[in-house]
PDB file of C-alpha atoms in Angstrom:
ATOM      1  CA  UNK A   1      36.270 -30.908   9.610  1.00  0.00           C
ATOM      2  CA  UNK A   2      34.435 -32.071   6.246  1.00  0.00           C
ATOM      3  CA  UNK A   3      31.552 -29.610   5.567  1.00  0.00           C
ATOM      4  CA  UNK A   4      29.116 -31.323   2.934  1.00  0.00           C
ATOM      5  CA  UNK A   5      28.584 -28.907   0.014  1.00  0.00           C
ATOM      6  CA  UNK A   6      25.231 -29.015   0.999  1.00  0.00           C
ATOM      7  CA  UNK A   7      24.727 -27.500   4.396  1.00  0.00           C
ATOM      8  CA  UNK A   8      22.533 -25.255   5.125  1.00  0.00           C
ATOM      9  CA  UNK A   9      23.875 -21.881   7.253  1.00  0.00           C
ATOM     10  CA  UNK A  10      22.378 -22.754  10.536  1.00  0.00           C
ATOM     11  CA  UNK A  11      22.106 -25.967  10.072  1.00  0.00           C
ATOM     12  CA  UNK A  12      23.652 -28.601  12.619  1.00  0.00           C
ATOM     13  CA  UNK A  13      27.033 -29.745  11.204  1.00  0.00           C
ATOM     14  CA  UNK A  14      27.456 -32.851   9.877  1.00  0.00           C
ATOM     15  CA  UNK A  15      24.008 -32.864  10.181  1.00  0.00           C
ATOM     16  CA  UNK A  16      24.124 -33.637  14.139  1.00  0.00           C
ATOM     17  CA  UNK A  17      26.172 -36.664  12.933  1.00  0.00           C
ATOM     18  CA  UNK A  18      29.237 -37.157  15.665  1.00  0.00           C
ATOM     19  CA  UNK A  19      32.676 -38.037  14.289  1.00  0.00           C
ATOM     20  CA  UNK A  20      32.537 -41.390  15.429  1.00  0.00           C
ATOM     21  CA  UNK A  21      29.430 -41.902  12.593  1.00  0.00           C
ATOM     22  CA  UNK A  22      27.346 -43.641  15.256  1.00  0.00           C
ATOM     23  CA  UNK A  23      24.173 -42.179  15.717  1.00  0.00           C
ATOM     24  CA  UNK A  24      20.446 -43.116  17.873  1.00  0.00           C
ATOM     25  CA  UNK A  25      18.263 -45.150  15.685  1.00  0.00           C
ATOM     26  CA  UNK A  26      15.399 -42.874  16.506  1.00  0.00           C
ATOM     27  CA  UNK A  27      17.747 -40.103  15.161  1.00  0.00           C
ATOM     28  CA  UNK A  28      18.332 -41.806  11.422  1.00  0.00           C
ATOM     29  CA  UNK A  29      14.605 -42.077  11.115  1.00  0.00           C
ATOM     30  CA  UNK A  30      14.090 -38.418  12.128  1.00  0.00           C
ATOM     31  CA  UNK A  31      16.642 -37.325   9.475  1.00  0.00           C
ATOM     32  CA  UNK A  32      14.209 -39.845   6.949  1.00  0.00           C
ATOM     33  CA  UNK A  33      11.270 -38.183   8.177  1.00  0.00           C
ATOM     34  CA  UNK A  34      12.421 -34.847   7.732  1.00  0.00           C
ATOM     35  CA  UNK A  35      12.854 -35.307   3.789  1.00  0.00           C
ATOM     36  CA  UNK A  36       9.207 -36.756   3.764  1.00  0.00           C
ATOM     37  CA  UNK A  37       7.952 -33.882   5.158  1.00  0.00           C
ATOM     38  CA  UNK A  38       9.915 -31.557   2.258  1.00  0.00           C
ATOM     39  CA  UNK A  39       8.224 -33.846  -0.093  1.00  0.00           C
ATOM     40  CA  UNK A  40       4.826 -33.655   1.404  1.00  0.00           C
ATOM     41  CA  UNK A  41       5.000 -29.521   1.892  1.00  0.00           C
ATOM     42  CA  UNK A  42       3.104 -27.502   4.321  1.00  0.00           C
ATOM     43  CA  UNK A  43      -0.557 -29.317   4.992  1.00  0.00           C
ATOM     44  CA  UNK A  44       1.158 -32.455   4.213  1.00  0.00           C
ATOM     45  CA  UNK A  45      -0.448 -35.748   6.190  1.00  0.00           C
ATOM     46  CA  UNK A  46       2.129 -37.706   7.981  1.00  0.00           C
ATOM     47  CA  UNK A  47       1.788 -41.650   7.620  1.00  0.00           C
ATOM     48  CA  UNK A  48       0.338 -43.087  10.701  1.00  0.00           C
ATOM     49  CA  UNK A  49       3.086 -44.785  13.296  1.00  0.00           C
ATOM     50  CA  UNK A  50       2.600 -48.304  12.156  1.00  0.00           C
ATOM     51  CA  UNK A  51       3.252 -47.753   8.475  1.00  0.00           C
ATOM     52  CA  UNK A  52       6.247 -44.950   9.353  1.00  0.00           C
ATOM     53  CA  UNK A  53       7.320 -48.248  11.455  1.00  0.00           C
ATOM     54  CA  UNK A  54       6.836 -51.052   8.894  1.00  0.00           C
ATOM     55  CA  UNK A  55       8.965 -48.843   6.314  1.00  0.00           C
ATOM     56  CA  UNK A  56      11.808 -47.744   8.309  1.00  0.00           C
ATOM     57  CA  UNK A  57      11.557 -51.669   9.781  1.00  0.00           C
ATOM     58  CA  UNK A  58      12.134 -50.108  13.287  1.00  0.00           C
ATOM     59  CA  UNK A  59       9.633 -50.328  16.387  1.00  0.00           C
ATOM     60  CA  UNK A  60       6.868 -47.678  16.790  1.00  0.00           C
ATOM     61  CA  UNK A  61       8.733 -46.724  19.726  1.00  0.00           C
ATOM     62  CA  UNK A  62      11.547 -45.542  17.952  1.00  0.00           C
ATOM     63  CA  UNK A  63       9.224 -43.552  15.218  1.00  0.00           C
ATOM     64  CA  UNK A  64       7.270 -41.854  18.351  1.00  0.00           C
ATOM     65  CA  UNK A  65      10.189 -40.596  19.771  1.00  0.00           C
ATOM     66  CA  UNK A  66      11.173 -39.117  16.140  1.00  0.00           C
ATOM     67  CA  UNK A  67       7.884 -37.554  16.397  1.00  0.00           C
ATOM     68  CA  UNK A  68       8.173 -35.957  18.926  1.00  0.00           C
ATOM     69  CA  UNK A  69      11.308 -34.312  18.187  1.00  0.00           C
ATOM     70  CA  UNK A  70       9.929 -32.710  15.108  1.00  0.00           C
ATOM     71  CA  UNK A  71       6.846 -31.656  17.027  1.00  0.00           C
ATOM     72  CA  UNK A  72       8.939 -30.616  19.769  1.00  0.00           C
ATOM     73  CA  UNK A  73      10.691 -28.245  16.853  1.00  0.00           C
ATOM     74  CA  UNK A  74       7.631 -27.288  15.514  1.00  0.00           C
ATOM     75  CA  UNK A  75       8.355 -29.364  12.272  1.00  0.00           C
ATOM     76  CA  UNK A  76       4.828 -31.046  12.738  1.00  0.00           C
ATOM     77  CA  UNK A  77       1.631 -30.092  14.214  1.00  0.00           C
ATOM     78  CA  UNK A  78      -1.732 -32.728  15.429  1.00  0.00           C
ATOM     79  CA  UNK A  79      -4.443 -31.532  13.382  1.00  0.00           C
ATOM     80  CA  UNK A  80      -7.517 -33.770  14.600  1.00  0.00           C
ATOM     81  CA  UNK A  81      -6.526 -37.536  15.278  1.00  0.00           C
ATOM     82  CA  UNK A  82      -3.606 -36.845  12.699  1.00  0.00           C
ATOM     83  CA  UNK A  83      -0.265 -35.554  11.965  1.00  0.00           C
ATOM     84  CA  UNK A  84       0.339 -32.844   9.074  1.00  0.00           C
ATOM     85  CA  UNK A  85       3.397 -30.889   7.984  1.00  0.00           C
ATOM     86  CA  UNK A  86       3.088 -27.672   9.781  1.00  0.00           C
ATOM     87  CA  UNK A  87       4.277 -23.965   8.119  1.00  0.00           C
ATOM     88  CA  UNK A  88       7.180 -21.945   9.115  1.00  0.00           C
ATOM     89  CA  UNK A  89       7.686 -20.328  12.567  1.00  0.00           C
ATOM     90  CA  UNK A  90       6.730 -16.733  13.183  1.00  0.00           C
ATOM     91  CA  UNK A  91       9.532 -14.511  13.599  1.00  0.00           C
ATOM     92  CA  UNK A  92       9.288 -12.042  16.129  1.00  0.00           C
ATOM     93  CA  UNK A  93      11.343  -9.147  16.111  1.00  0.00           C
ATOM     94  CA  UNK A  94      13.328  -8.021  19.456  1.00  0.00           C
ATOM     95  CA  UNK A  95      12.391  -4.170  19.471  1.00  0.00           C
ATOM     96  CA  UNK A  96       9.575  -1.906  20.829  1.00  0.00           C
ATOM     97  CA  UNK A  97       6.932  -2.981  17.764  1.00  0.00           C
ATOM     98  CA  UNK A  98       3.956  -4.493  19.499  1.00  0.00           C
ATOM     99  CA  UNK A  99       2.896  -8.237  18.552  1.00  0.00           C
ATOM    100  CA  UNK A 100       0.682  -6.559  16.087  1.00  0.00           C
ATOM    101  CA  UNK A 101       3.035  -5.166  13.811  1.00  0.00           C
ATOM    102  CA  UNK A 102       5.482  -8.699  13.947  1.00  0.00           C
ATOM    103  CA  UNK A 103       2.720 -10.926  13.367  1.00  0.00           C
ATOM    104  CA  UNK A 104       1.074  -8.749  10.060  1.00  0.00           C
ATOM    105  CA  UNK A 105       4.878  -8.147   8.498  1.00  0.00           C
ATOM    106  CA  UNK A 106       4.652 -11.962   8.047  1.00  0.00           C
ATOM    107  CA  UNK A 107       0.958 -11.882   5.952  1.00  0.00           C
ATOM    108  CA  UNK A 108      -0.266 -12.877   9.239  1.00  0.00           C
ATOM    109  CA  UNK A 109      -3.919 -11.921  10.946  1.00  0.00           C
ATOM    110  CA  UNK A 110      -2.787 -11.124  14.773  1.00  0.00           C
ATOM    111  CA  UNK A 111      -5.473 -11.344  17.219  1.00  0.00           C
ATOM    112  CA  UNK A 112      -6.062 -11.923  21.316  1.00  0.00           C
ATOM    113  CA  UNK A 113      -8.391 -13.608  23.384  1.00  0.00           C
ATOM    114  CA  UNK A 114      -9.100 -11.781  26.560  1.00  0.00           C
ATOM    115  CA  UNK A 115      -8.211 -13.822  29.701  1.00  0.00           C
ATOM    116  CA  UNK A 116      -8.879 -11.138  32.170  1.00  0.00           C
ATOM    117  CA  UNK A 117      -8.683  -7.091  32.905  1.00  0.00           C
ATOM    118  CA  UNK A 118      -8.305  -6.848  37.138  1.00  0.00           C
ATOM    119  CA  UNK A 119      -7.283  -3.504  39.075  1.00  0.00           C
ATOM    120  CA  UNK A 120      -6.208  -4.475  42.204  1.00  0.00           C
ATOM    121  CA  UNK A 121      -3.523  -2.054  45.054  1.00  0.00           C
ATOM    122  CA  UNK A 122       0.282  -2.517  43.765  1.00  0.00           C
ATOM    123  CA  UNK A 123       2.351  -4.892  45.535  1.00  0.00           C
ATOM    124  CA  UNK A 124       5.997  -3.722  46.891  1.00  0.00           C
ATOM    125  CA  UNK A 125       7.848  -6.071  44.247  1.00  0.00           C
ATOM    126  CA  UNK A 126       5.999  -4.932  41.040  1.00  0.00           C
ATOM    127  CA  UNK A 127       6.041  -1.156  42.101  1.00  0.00           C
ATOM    128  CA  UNK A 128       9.045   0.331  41.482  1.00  0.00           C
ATOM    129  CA  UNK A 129       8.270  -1.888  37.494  1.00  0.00           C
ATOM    130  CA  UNK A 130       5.517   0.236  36.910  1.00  0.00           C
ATOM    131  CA  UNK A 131       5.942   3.853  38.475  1.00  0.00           C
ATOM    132  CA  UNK A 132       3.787   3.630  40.830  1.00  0.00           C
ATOM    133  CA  UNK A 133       3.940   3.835  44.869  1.00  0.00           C
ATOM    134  CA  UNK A 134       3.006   0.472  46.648  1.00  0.00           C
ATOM    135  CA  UNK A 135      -0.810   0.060  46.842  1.00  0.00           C
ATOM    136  CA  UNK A 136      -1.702   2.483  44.440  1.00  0.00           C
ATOM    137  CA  UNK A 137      -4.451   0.821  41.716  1.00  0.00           C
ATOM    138  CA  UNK A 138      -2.696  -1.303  38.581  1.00  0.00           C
ATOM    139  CA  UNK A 139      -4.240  -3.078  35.674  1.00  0.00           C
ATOM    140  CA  UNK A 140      -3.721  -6.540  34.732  1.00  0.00           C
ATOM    141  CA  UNK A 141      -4.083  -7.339  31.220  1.00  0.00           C
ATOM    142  CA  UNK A 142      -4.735 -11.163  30.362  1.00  0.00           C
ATOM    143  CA  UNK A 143      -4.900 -11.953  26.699  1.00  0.00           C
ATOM    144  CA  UNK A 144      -4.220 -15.351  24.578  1.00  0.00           C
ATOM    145  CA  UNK A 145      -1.998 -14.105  21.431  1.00  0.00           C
ATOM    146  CA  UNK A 146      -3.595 -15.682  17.755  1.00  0.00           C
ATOM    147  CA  UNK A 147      -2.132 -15.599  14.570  1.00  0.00           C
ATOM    148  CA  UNK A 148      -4.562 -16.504  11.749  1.00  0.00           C
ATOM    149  CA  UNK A 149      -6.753 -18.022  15.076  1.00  0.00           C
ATOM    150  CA  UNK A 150      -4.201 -20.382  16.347  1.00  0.00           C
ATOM    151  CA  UNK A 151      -3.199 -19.621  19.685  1.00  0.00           C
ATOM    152  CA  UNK A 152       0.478 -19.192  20.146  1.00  0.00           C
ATOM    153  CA  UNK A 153       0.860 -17.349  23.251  1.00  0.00           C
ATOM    154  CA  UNK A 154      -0.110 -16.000  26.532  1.00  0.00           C
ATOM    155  CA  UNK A 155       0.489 -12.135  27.177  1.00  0.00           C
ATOM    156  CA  UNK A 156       0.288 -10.460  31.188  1.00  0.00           C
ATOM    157  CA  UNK A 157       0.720  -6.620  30.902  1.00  0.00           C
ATOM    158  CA  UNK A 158       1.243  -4.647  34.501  1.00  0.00           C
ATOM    159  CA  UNK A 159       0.377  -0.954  34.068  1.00  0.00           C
ATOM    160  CA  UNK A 160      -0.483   1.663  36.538  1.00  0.00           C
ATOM    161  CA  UNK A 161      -3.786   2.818  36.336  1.00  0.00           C
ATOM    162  CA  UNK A 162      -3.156   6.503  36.634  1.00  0.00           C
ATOM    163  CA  UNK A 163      -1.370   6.067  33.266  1.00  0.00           C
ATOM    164  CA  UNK A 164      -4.222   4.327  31.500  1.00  0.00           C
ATOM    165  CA  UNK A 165      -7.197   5.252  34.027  1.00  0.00           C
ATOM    166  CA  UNK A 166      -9.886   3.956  31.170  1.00  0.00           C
ATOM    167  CA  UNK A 167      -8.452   0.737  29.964  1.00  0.00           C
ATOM    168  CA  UNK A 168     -11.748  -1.126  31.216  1.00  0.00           C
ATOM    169  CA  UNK A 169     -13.983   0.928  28.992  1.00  0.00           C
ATOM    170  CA  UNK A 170     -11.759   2.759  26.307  1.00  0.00           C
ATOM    171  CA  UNK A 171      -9.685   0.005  25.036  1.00  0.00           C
ATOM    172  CA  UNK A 172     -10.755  -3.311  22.417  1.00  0.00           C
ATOM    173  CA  UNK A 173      -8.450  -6.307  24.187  1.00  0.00           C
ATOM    174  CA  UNK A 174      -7.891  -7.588  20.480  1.00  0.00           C
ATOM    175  CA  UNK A 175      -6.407  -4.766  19.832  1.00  0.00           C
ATOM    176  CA  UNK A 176      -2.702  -3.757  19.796  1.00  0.00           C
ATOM    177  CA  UNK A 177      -2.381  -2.381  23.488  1.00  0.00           C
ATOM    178  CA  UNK A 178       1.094  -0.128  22.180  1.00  0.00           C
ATOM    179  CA  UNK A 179      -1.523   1.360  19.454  1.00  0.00           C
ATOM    180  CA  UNK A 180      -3.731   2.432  22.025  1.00  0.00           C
ATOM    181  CA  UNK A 181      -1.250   4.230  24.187  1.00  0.00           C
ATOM    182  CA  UNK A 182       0.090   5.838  21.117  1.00  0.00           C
ATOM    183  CA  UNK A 183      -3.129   6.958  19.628  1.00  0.00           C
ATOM    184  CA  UNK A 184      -5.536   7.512  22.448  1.00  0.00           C
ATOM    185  CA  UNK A 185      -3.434   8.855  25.239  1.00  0.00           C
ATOM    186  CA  UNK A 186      -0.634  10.165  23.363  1.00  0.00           C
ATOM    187  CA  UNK A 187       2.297   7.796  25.319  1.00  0.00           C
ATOM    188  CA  UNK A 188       4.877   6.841  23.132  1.00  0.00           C
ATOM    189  CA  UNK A 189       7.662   3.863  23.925  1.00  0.00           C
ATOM    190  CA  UNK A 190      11.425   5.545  24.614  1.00  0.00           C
ATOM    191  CA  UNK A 191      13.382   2.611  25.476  1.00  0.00           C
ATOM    192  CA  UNK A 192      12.737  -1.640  27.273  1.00  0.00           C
ATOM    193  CA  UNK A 193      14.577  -4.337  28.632  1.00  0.00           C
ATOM    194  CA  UNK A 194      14.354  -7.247  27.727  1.00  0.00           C
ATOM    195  CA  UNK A 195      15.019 -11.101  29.632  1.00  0.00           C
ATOM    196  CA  UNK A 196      14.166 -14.113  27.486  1.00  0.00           C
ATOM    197  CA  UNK A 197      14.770 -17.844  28.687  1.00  0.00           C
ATOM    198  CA  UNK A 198      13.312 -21.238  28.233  1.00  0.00           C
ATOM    199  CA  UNK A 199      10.727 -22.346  30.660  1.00  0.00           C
ATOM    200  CA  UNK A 200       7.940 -25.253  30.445  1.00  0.00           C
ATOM    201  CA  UNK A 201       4.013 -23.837  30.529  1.00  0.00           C
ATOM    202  CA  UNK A 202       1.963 -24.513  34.270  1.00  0.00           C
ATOM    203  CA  UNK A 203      -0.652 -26.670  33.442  1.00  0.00           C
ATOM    204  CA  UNK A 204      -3.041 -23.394  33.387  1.00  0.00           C
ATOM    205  CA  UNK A 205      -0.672 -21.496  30.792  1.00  0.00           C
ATOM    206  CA  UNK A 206      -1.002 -25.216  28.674  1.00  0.00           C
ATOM    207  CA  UNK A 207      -4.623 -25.274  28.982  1.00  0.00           C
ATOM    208  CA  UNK A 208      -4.839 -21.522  27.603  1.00  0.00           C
ATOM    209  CA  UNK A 209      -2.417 -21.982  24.941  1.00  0.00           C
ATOM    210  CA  UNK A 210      -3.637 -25.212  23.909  1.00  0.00           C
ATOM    211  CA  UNK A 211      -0.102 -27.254  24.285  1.00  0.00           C
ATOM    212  CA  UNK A 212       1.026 -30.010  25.909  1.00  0.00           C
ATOM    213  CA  UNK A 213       2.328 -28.999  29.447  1.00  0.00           C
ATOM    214  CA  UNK A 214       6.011 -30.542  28.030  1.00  0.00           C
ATOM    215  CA  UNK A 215       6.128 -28.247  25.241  1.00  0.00           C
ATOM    216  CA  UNK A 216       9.022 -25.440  25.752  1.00  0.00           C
ATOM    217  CA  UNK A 217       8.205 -22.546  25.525  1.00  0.00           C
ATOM    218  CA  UNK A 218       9.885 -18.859  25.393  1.00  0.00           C
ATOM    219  CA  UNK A 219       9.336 -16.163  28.144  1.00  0.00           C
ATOM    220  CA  UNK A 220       9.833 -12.471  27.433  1.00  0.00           C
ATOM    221  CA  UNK A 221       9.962 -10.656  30.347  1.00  0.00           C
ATOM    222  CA  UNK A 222      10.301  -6.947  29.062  1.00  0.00           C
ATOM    223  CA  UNK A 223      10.267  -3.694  31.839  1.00  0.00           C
ATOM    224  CA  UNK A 224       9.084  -0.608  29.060  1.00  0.00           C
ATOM    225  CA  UNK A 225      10.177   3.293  29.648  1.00  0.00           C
ATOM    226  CA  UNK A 226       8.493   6.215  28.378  1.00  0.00           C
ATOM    227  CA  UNK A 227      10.359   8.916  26.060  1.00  0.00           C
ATOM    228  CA  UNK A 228      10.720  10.764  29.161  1.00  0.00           C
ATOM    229  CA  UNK A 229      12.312   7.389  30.528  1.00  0.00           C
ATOM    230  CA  UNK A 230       9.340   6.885  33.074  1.00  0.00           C
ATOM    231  CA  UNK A 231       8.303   3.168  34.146  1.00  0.00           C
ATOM    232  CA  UNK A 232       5.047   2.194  32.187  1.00  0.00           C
ATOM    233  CA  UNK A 233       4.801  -1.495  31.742  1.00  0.00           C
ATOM    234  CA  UNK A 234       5.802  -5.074  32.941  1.00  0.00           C
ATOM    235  CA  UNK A 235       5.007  -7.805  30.435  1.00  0.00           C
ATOM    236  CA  UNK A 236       5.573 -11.201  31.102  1.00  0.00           C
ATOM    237  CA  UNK A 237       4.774 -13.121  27.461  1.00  0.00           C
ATOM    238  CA  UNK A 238       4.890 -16.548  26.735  1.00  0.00           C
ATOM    239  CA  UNK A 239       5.152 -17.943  23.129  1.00  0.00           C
ATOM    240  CA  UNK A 240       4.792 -21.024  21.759  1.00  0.00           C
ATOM    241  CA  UNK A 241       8.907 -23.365  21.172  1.00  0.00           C
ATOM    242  CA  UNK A 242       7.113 -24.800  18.167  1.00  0.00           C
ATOM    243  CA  UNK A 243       5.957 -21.560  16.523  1.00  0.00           C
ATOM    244  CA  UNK A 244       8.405 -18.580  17.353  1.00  0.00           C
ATOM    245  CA  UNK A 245      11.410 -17.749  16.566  1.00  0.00           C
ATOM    246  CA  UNK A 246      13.141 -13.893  17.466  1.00  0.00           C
ATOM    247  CA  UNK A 247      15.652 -12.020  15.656  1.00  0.00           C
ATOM    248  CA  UNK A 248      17.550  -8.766  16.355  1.00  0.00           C
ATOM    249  CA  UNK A 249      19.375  -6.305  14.444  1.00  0.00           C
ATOM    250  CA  UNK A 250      22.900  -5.660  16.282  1.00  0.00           C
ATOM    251  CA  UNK A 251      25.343  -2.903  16.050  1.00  0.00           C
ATOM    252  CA  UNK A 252      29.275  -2.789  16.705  1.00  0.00           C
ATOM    253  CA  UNK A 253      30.166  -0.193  19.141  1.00  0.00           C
ATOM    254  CA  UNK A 254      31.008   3.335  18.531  1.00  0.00           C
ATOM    255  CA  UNK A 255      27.794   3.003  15.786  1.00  0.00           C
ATOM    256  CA  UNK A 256      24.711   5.221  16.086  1.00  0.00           C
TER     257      UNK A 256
END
């Protein structure tokens, strides 16, 4: 296969190009689009769809549907009745640091809305998640995630409330939630596992987040153990297709 000299690692090869050299037409104006937005940097204004039509000489169809890819890839963002450029995705690590400590390694300023803190009896299915016994009292934690004050997920935190019996009057929801366990009750993290897959928002989670309901999105469901390898949390989290991206650190076997 011909490799140009200039691909990126990661990158699609041949650019997404198939063998056979045809391509979409909606796909050779992406590709055009995508060196306008290098040019115009981070901030940058797009052209509207008419003039992005009248230079490529294709139909405003075809530029929408470019669009829309790059929105879809987070490549773009609508900033008032316009289009800009929009900056890198977050990277979120895949370990036991909270959202708080991924968001600030990146010169970021993390921050949550508070959706809703309910206590309500344990159902059979979440139970055996969260160490407790089926209709003993759990928390609910709500919270929109921010980073710099755009919203770019939705967090739900299950925890039994004979762990945390004072979350409704000790803890600030912007806060990190893993700081508070740590520092106030003295709970550190042993060990979690971890589920992520591609879903679509419900209208609600859209509305929250502020996306379109078409938007993909990545769900983290994560099940956390104490040091003594006691149940403490369910999370189910929600983050933005556009904005995220996760990395891991992996080891061969047989290494510590």
């Amino acid at each position: 296969m011909d490799y140009p000299n200039d691909q990126a690692p990661g990158a699609p090869i041949r650019s997404g190009i198939p063998e056979h050299g045809r391509i979409p037409k909606y796909y050779a104006v992406k590709a055009r689009i995508a060196v306008l937005l290098d040019e115009l940097g981070e901030g940058g204004l797009l052209p509207t769809e008419r003039e992005l039509a009248q230079v490529h000489e294709v139909s405003r169809e075809t530029v929408r549907q470019a669009l829309r890819e790059l929105l879809l890839e987070g490549r773009l963002r609508r900033q008032g009745r316009g289009t800009v450029v929009a900056g890198p995705k977050l990277e979120q690590p895949l370990s036991l640091a909270s959202y708080t400590e991924g968001v600030r390694r990146q010169g970021l300023r993390p921050g949550r809305n508070l959706i809703g803190l309910d206590r309500f009896p344990c159902p059979e299915a979440l139970a055996a998640e969260v160490g407790v016994e089926r209709g003993e009292p759990v928390w609910h934690l709500e919270r929109v995630l921010l980073a710099d004050d755009e919203r770019v997920g939705l967090e739900s935190t299950y925890v039994g409330v004979a762990r945390v019996p004072d979350l409704d009057t000790e803890f600030d929801p912007d806060s990190s939630f893993y700081a508070y366990l740590r520092d106030a009750l003295g709970i550190a993290f042993g060990d979690a596992d971890e589920r992520i897959e591609t879903v679509l928002a419900t209208p609600r989670e859209a509305l929250l987040i502020g996306t379109p309901p078409a938007l993909p999105m990545l769900l983290i469901h994560r099940l956390s153990r104490d040091t003594d390898g006691r149940p403490l949390e369910r999370v189910r989290t929600l983050f933005r297709g556009d904005r995220f991206s996760f990395s891991a650190h992996l080891r061969g076997e047989g290494q510590a």
